[in-house]
């Protein structure tokens, strides 16, 4: 079976997350986001990849949204209301509650302020959300008779979830954005040991291992305090919910402790809305927030007030949490234009900035930034990048892979160079395949599954005895399972489960598979089964041809004879005689002798090896190595190796010795 994965967005890129997955014949879209670095058709995923004719509802079995950030849900109303998708959409309850607010803000900035056309409207957002099915954490949802999904806590932002998806025996986990480290208002991501065939994980910070959270908080507070103490303004671009609440709690506590009077502002209306959502979904916060919520709501801030545009020219220092993050539009860009020329002011970028945004250009050190055909910003203010991002770092990504025990990993939502580094580290450390596809590139992953069966004790004992004979000459008969005291215990339970049998290496055990209604699949000794059903004994034999190079073998013989004579005067005569008898030379007989010597040296002390000169063969138990006869319908230049199916383990070892013995003389 095969799982196919195609990134329509976030492939070797951050932004516009949209992953198309085909698993067990089901087509699923994971996230449907927009790209903050583009203002043209590239801002949304290329949905024509799914269908050229627009029949998206027929093509997709469902859409899953991991969380409310616009780079994961910003294209959803466009896809449903303008492209025509009418199927089910799954997300958590907090995500469903918060998405419409952020989508409406995005629409206002894009349409009302920038004058964009061919864009979704307010009614489209409402109609889109009617299609959403809200899910709870750890709730298994059956999308249809075969497809099931389950959400797990992802940290990151309120309501963010990782999704486990299973169809039949195939499964995958999609992380969306997640954080393996708890913070001041959210817990860390967690998932069961689900052992998915594929883990699709974000890799935003693929090469980063963050320092102590406490030292980052201390550095952040010091920089803010120093700036306002010298009369400067501080702008902190944030998204409405998530890091904004984290930093507000941090700075509120510090202002309270230091008894500071410098005003702190938050973009208008969002503080009240955030408070509403955090009250409504208090169970999604960390234990400290939940335990103190009855006595004090951590999101009722005393020192943080709503922002008003009239404050922009107020004298004296101030701190403003301005939306949106990355300085790509709205209040944050407006304030940046106003304050950027003054070196007393400061901008603190608390997280990752997508390529193409004003924030990414500021972090790159550009001093003149053109935002449109009429506006160029002179950048003289202090620029600080303090990572308060709620994404997993490299250590966290490795931790999640270990936690869920994935069999394959696909990296998305990261920069190409960073993903390549993490990819090699994953393959080296875990020994599993890892992929980092670009947008529009298909990754096909073959899946295989182990079917648990029970094994009869008699078959297991026979196999262990044979393993002792062929692999451990030091073992005595008295120490074999046949004479072990455990034989009495085996009578109590005639079958062993896979948990009871833990061989150190992979081994091949031959038996007969028995399947009865209502009973586990069992592997039994063939003789026992035949006796039970009253069937006569019969043998199944296999035979393969092991080819060799007769000319190379002959040349090796001649070289050996020549070396023995050490240049005697009779060499010319011998060579001519050898040459005359070349056609009569028995290459198969010599090859058999060569194999016989090799077998005697390797397994002769453990199991009897017989050279039958009359039959021109070698016999080891049921394994027989012989030269071909005239009735064998294949060309000369090879030996035939045959065995009973019950001796498969011995035959496997014999075949490897035969191959080595014959190839050594090529």
PDB file of C-alpha atoms in Angstrom, residues 237-450:
ATOM      1  CA  UNK A 237       4.246  43.198  16.265  1.00  0.00           C
ATOM      2  CA  UNK A 238       2.104  40.232  17.318  1.00  0.00           C
ATOM      3  CA  UNK A 239      -0.855  38.253  16.098  1.00  0.00           C
ATOM      4  CA  UNK A 240      -4.108  38.776  17.942  1.00  0.00           C
ATOM      5  CA  UNK A 241      -4.026  35.593  19.986  1.00  0.00           C
ATOM      6  CA  UNK A 242      -1.135  33.427  21.077  1.00  0.00           C
ATOM      7  CA  UNK A 243       2.232  35.089  21.667  1.00  0.00           C
ATOM      8  CA  UNK A 244       0.360  38.323  22.394  1.00  0.00           C
ATOM      9  CA  UNK A 245      -1.176  36.852  25.560  1.00  0.00           C
ATOM     10  CA  UNK A 246       2.120  35.230  26.552  1.00  0.00           C
ATOM     11  CA  UNK A 247       4.039  38.526  26.340  1.00  0.00           C
ATOM     12  CA  UNK A 248       1.213  40.525  27.911  1.00  0.00           C
ATOM     13  CA  UNK A 249       1.258  38.272  30.991  1.00  0.00           C
ATOM     14  CA  UNK A 250       5.049  38.645  31.154  1.00  0.00           C
ATOM     15  CA  UNK A 251       5.139  42.445  30.841  1.00  0.00           C
ATOM     16  CA  UNK A 252       2.091  42.953  33.084  1.00  0.00           C
ATOM     17  CA  UNK A 253       3.799  41.020  35.885  1.00  0.00           C
ATOM     18  CA  UNK A 254       7.016  43.021  35.419  1.00  0.00           C
ATOM     19  CA  UNK A 255       5.236  46.409  35.391  1.00  0.00           C
ATOM     20  CA  UNK A 256       3.411  45.400  38.585  1.00  0.00           C
ATOM     21  CA  UNK A 257       6.634  44.334  40.284  1.00  0.00           C
ATOM     22  CA  UNK A 258       8.625  47.412  39.215  1.00  0.00           C
ATOM     23  CA  UNK A 259       5.704  49.838  39.771  1.00  0.00           C
ATOM     24  CA  UNK A 260       6.197  51.394  36.305  1.00  0.00           C
ATOM     25  CA  UNK A 261       3.827  54.027  34.929  1.00  0.00           C
ATOM     26  CA  UNK A 262       4.765  53.931  31.218  1.00  0.00           C
ATOM     27  CA  UNK A 263       1.554  53.157  29.249  1.00  0.00           C
ATOM     28  CA  UNK A 264       1.161  49.796  27.487  1.00  0.00           C
ATOM     29  CA  UNK A 265      -1.361  49.437  24.679  1.00  0.00           C
ATOM     30  CA  UNK A 266      -2.876  46.539  22.779  1.00  0.00           C
ATOM     31  CA  UNK A 267      -4.637  46.818  19.409  1.00  0.00           C
ATOM     32  CA  UNK A 268      -8.226  47.916  19.997  1.00  0.00           C
ATOM     33  CA  UNK A 269     -10.865  45.326  20.746  1.00  0.00           C
ATOM     34  CA  UNK A 270      -8.581  42.311  20.649  1.00  0.00           C
ATOM     35  CA  UNK A 271      -7.866  42.270  24.399  1.00  0.00           C
ATOM     36  CA  UNK A 272     -11.559  41.977  25.187  1.00  0.00           C
ATOM     37  CA  UNK A 273     -12.089  39.311  22.548  1.00  0.00           C
ATOM     38  CA  UNK A 274      -9.063  37.362  23.765  1.00  0.00           C
ATOM     39  CA  UNK A 275     -10.357  37.457  27.333  1.00  0.00           C
ATOM     40  CA  UNK A 276     -13.683  36.113  26.147  1.00  0.00           C
ATOM     41  CA  UNK A 277     -12.093  33.188  24.339  1.00  0.00           C
ATOM     42  CA  UNK A 278      -9.737  32.304  27.186  1.00  0.00           C
ATOM     43  CA  UNK A 279     -12.651  32.278  29.639  1.00  0.00           C
ATOM     44  CA  UNK A 280     -14.683  30.147  27.263  1.00  0.00           C
ATOM     45  CA  UNK A 281     -11.889  27.622  26.660  1.00  0.00           C
ATOM     46  CA  UNK A 282     -10.059  27.723  29.985  1.00  0.00           C
ATOM     47  CA  UNK A 283      -9.475  23.944  29.811  1.00  0.00           C
ATOM     48  CA  UNK A 284      -7.089  24.510  26.893  1.00  0.00           C
ATOM     49  CA  UNK A 285      -4.704  26.599  29.045  1.00  0.00           C
ATOM     50  CA  UNK A 286      -1.983  25.278  31.361  1.00  0.00           C
ATOM     51  CA  UNK A 287      -2.524  24.052  34.920  1.00  0.00           C
ATOM     52  CA  UNK A 288      -1.444  27.319  36.590  1.00  0.00           C
ATOM     53  CA  UNK A 289      -3.961  29.408  34.618  1.00  0.00           C
ATOM     54  CA  UNK A 290      -6.737  26.906  35.342  1.00  0.00           C
ATOM     55  CA  UNK A 291      -5.967  26.683  39.065  1.00  0.00           C
ATOM     56  CA  UNK A 292      -5.926  30.473  39.594  1.00  0.00           C
ATOM     57  CA  UNK A 293      -8.766  31.332  37.224  1.00  0.00           C
ATOM     58  CA  UNK A 294     -11.480  31.222  39.912  1.00  0.00           C
ATOM     59  CA  UNK A 295      -9.652  33.815  42.048  1.00  0.00           C
ATOM     60  CA  UNK A 296      -8.058  35.903  39.329  1.00  0.00           C
ATOM     61  CA  UNK A 297      -8.271  35.938  35.546  1.00  0.00           C
ATOM     62  CA  UNK A 298      -4.682  36.258  34.317  1.00  0.00           C
ATOM     63  CA  UNK A 299      -6.006  37.976  31.188  1.00  0.00           C
ATOM     64  CA  UNK A 300      -7.632  40.873  33.043  1.00  0.00           C
ATOM     65  CA  UNK A 301      -4.685  43.239  32.663  1.00  0.00           C
ATOM     66  CA  UNK A 302      -4.316  46.323  34.890  1.00  0.00           C
ATOM     67  CA  UNK A 303      -1.524  48.057  32.999  1.00  0.00           C
ATOM     68  CA  UNK A 304      -2.534  47.248  29.409  1.00  0.00           C
ATOM     69  CA  UNK A 305      -5.150  49.385  27.691  1.00  0.00           C
ATOM     70  CA  UNK A 306      -6.818  49.374  24.274  1.00  0.00           C
ATOM     71  CA  UNK A 307      -4.952  51.256  21.552  1.00  0.00           C
ATOM     72  CA  UNK A 308      -6.423  54.295  19.817  1.00  0.00           C
ATOM     73  CA  UNK A 309      -4.922  55.861  16.690  1.00  0.00           C
ATOM     74  CA  UNK A 310      -5.082  59.262  18.420  1.00  0.00           C
ATOM     75  CA  UNK A 311      -2.322  58.087  20.793  1.00  0.00           C
ATOM     76  CA  UNK A 312       0.254  57.855  18.010  1.00  0.00           C
ATOM     77  CA  UNK A 313       1.466  61.436  18.545  1.00  0.00           C
ATOM     78  CA  UNK A 314       1.336  61.368  22.361  1.00  0.00           C
ATOM     79  CA  UNK A 315       4.517  62.646  24.037  1.00  0.00           C
ATOM     80  CA  UNK A 316       6.591  60.373  26.232  1.00  0.00           C
ATOM     81  CA  UNK A 317       7.493  56.702  25.854  1.00  0.00           C
ATOM     82  CA  UNK A 318       4.985  53.890  25.369  1.00  0.00           C
ATOM     83  CA  UNK A 319       4.857  50.176  24.579  1.00  0.00           C
ATOM     84  CA  UNK A 320       2.417  48.949  21.922  1.00  0.00           C
ATOM     85  CA  UNK A 321       1.482  45.370  21.107  1.00  0.00           C
ATOM     86  CA  UNK A 322       0.356  45.952  17.519  1.00  0.00           C
ATOM     87  CA  UNK A 323      -1.318  43.548  15.152  1.00  0.00           C
ATOM     88  CA  UNK A 324      -0.676  41.841  12.867  1.00  0.00           C
ATOM     89  CA  UNK A 325       2.709  40.210  13.317  1.00  0.00           C
ATOM     90  CA  UNK A 326       5.502  40.447  10.721  1.00  0.00           C
ATOM     91  CA  UNK A 327       4.654  44.148  10.002  1.00  0.00           C
ATOM     92  CA  UNK A 328       2.905  43.254   6.766  1.00  0.00           C
ATOM     93  CA  UNK A 329      -0.189  45.462   7.259  1.00  0.00           C
ATOM     94  CA  UNK A 330      -2.555  47.095   9.760  1.00  0.00           C
ATOM     95  CA  UNK A 331      -1.689  48.934  12.997  1.00  0.00           C
ATOM     96  CA  UNK A 332       1.778  47.389  13.305  1.00  0.00           C
ATOM     97  CA  UNK A 333       2.869  48.692   9.876  1.00  0.00           C
ATOM     98  CA  UNK A 334       1.289  52.108  10.511  1.00  0.00           C
ATOM     99  CA  UNK A 335       3.211  52.528  13.791  1.00  0.00           C
ATOM    100  CA  UNK A 336       6.418  51.248  12.226  1.00  0.00           C
ATOM    101  CA  UNK A 337       6.220  53.872   9.461  1.00  0.00           C
ATOM    102  CA  UNK A 338       5.788  56.575  12.111  1.00  0.00           C
ATOM    103  CA  UNK A 339       8.519  55.465  14.530  1.00  0.00           C
ATOM    104  CA  UNK A 340      11.127  53.812  12.269  1.00  0.00           C
ATOM    105  CA  UNK A 341      13.169  56.986  11.477  1.00  0.00           C
ATOM    106  CA  UNK A 342      13.926  57.734  15.182  1.00  0.00           C
ATOM    107  CA  UNK A 343      16.906  55.769  16.629  1.00  0.00           C
ATOM    108  CA  UNK A 344      15.486  56.108  20.174  1.00  0.00           C
ATOM    109  CA  UNK A 345      12.600  53.819  19.254  1.00  0.00           C
ATOM    110  CA  UNK A 346      12.716  50.047  19.106  1.00  0.00           C
ATOM    111  CA  UNK A 347      10.917  47.213  17.293  1.00  0.00           C
ATOM    112  CA  UNK A 348      11.027  43.766  18.893  1.00  0.00           C
ATOM    113  CA  UNK A 349      10.191  40.859  16.557  1.00  0.00           C
ATOM    114  CA  UNK A 350       9.097  38.040  18.895  1.00  0.00           C
ATOM    115  CA  UNK A 351       8.841  35.263  16.317  1.00  0.00           C
ATOM    116  CA  UNK A 352       9.475  34.001  12.795  1.00  0.00           C
ATOM    117  CA  UNK A 353       8.932  36.329   9.816  1.00  0.00           C
ATOM    118  CA  UNK A 354       7.907  34.944   6.429  1.00  0.00           C
ATOM    119  CA  UNK A 355      10.116  35.911   3.486  1.00  0.00           C
ATOM    120  CA  UNK A 356       8.706  38.901   1.604  1.00  0.00           C
ATOM    121  CA  UNK A 357       7.085  40.586   4.612  1.00  0.00           C
ATOM    122  CA  UNK A 358       8.290  43.952   5.949  1.00  0.00           C
ATOM    123  CA  UNK A 359       9.321  42.175   9.152  1.00  0.00           C
ATOM    124  CA  UNK A 360      11.698  39.828   7.322  1.00  0.00           C
ATOM    125  CA  UNK A 361      13.286  42.775   5.486  1.00  0.00           C
ATOM    126  CA  UNK A 362      13.734  44.666   8.745  1.00  0.00           C
ATOM    127  CA  UNK A 363      15.447  41.646  10.318  1.00  0.00           C
ATOM    128  CA  UNK A 364      17.665  41.372   7.226  1.00  0.00           C
ATOM    129  CA  UNK A 365      19.012  44.849   8.046  1.00  0.00           C
ATOM    130  CA  UNK A 366      17.486  46.871   5.201  1.00  0.00           C
ATOM    131  CA  UNK A 367      17.613  50.621   5.896  1.00  0.00           C
ATOM    132  CA  UNK A 368      15.220  51.757   3.146  1.00  0.00           C
ATOM    133  CA  UNK A 369      12.082  49.653   2.767  1.00  0.00           C
ATOM    134  CA  UNK A 370       9.575  50.284   0.009  1.00  0.00           C
ATOM    135  CA  UNK A 371       6.105  49.132   1.041  1.00  0.00           C
ATOM    136  CA  UNK A 372       4.239  50.335  -2.064  1.00  0.00           C
ATOM    137  CA  UNK A 373       4.749  52.552  -5.092  1.00  0.00           C
ATOM    138  CA  UNK A 374       4.238  55.670  -2.962  1.00  0.00           C
ATOM    139  CA  UNK A 375       5.869  54.817   0.385  1.00  0.00           C
ATOM    140  CA  UNK A 376       9.492  54.206   1.378  1.00  0.00           C
ATOM    141  CA  UNK A 377      10.372  53.789   5.059  1.00  0.00           C
ATOM    142  CA  UNK A 378      13.715  54.987   6.439  1.00  0.00           C
ATOM    143  CA  UNK A 379      14.739  52.511   9.158  1.00  0.00           C
ATOM    144  CA  UNK A 380      16.868  53.984  11.964  1.00  0.00           C
ATOM    145  CA  UNK A 381      15.188  52.502  15.040  1.00  0.00           C
ATOM    146  CA  UNK A 382      16.684  49.647  17.066  1.00  0.00           C
ATOM    147  CA  UNK A 383      15.755  46.184  15.747  1.00  0.00           C
ATOM    148  CA  UNK A 384      15.686  43.224  18.128  1.00  0.00           C
ATOM    149  CA  UNK A 385      14.750  39.619  17.361  1.00  0.00           C
ATOM    150  CA  UNK A 386      13.840  37.652  20.488  1.00  0.00           C
ATOM    151  CA  UNK A 387      12.377  34.242  19.765  1.00  0.00           C
ATOM    152  CA  UNK A 388       9.164  33.808  21.716  1.00  0.00           C
ATOM    153  CA  UNK A 389       7.756  31.717  18.909  1.00  0.00           C
ATOM    154  CA  UNK A 390       5.489  28.883  20.003  1.00  0.00           C
ATOM    155  CA  UNK A 391       6.946  26.510  17.408  1.00  0.00           C
ATOM    156  CA  UNK A 392       8.924  23.405  18.315  1.00  0.00           C
ATOM    157  CA  UNK A 393      12.678  23.793  17.943  1.00  0.00           C
ATOM    158  CA  UNK A 394      14.960  21.049  16.558  1.00  0.00           C
ATOM    159  CA  UNK A 395      15.068  19.300  19.929  1.00  0.00           C
ATOM    160  CA  UNK A 396      11.273  19.369  20.196  1.00  0.00           C
ATOM    161  CA  UNK A 397      10.799  17.932  16.697  1.00  0.00           C
ATOM    162  CA  UNK A 398      13.140  15.044  17.510  1.00  0.00           C
ATOM    163  CA  UNK A 399      11.263  14.530  20.777  1.00  0.00           C
ATOM    164  CA  UNK A 400       7.915  14.222  18.984  1.00  0.00           C
ATOM    165  CA  UNK A 401       9.299  11.706  16.465  1.00  0.00           C
ATOM    166  CA  UNK A 402      10.557   9.625  19.381  1.00  0.00           C
ATOM    167  CA  UNK A 403       7.292  10.028  21.297  1.00  0.00           C
ATOM    168  CA  UNK A 404       4.936   8.835  18.564  1.00  0.00           C
ATOM    169  CA  UNK A 405       7.436   6.318  17.046  1.00  0.00           C
ATOM    170  CA  UNK A 406       6.912   7.335  13.431  1.00  0.00           C
ATOM    171  CA  UNK A 407       8.070   5.025  10.618  1.00  0.00           C
ATOM    172  CA  UNK A 408       8.550   7.811   8.049  1.00  0.00           C
ATOM    173  CA  UNK A 409       8.842  11.599   8.428  1.00  0.00           C
ATOM    174  CA  UNK A 410       7.831  14.359   6.000  1.00  0.00           C
ATOM    175  CA  UNK A 411       9.042  17.884   6.766  1.00  0.00           C
ATOM    176  CA  UNK A 412       6.908  20.888   5.801  1.00  0.00           C
ATOM    177  CA  UNK A 413       6.550  24.535   6.910  1.00  0.00           C
ATOM    178  CA  UNK A 414      10.267  25.329   6.933  1.00  0.00           C
ATOM    179  CA  UNK A 415      13.078  26.813   4.871  1.00  0.00           C
ATOM    180  CA  UNK A 416      14.793  24.493   2.407  1.00  0.00           C
ATOM    181  CA  UNK A 417      18.324  24.681   3.822  1.00  0.00           C
ATOM    182  CA  UNK A 418      17.165  24.130   7.405  1.00  0.00           C
ATOM    183  CA  UNK A 419      14.931  21.233   6.407  1.00  0.00           C
ATOM    184  CA  UNK A 420      17.836  19.538   4.624  1.00  0.00           C
ATOM    185  CA  UNK A 421      19.961  19.678   7.778  1.00  0.00           C
ATOM    186  CA  UNK A 422      17.178  18.272   9.983  1.00  0.00           C
ATOM    187  CA  UNK A 423      16.368  15.604   7.398  1.00  0.00           C
ATOM    188  CA  UNK A 424      19.885  14.161   7.516  1.00  0.00           C
ATOM    189  CA  UNK A 425      19.861  14.265  11.314  1.00  0.00           C
ATOM    190  CA  UNK A 426      16.547  12.373  11.520  1.00  0.00           C
ATOM    191  CA  UNK A 427      17.728   9.655   9.131  1.00  0.00           C
ATOM    192  CA  UNK A 428      21.020   9.290  11.012  1.00  0.00           C
ATOM    193  CA  UNK A 429      19.594   9.274  14.539  1.00  0.00           C
ATOM    194  CA  UNK A 430      16.393   7.265  13.988  1.00  0.00           C
ATOM    195  CA  UNK A 431      17.324   5.261  10.892  1.00  0.00           C
ATOM    196  CA  UNK A 432      13.995   6.036   9.213  1.00  0.00           C
ATOM    197  CA  UNK A 433      13.250   7.658   5.824  1.00  0.00           C
ATOM    198  CA  UNK A 434      12.712  11.429   5.844  1.00  0.00           C
ATOM    199  CA  UNK A 435      11.421  13.646   3.027  1.00  0.00           C
ATOM    200  CA  UNK A 436      11.285  17.419   2.439  1.00  0.00           C
ATOM    201  CA  UNK A 437       9.200  17.887  -0.751  1.00  0.00           C
ATOM    202  CA  UNK A 438       8.822  21.219  -2.525  1.00  0.00           C
ATOM    203  CA  UNK A 439       5.371  22.568  -3.422  1.00  0.00           C
ATOM    204  CA  UNK A 440       3.732  20.445  -6.106  1.00  0.00           C
ATOM    205  CA  UNK A 441       6.118  17.513  -5.540  1.00  0.00           C
ATOM    206  CA  UNK A 442       4.583  14.124  -4.752  1.00  0.00           C
ATOM    207  CA  UNK A 443       6.098  11.857  -2.107  1.00  0.00           C
ATOM    208  CA  UNK A 444       4.992   8.207  -2.304  1.00  0.00           C
ATOM    209  CA  UNK A 445       5.642   6.128   0.815  1.00  0.00           C
ATOM    210  CA  UNK A 446       5.202   2.363   0.746  1.00  0.00           C
ATOM    211  CA  UNK A 447       3.646   0.939   3.904  1.00  0.00           C
ATOM    212  CA  UNK A 448       3.823  -2.564   5.332  1.00  0.00           C
ATOM    213  CA  UNK A 449       2.149  -4.015   8.378  1.00  0.00           C
ATOM    214  CA  UNK A 450       2.849  -6.897  10.720  1.00  0.00           C
TER     215      UNK A 450
END
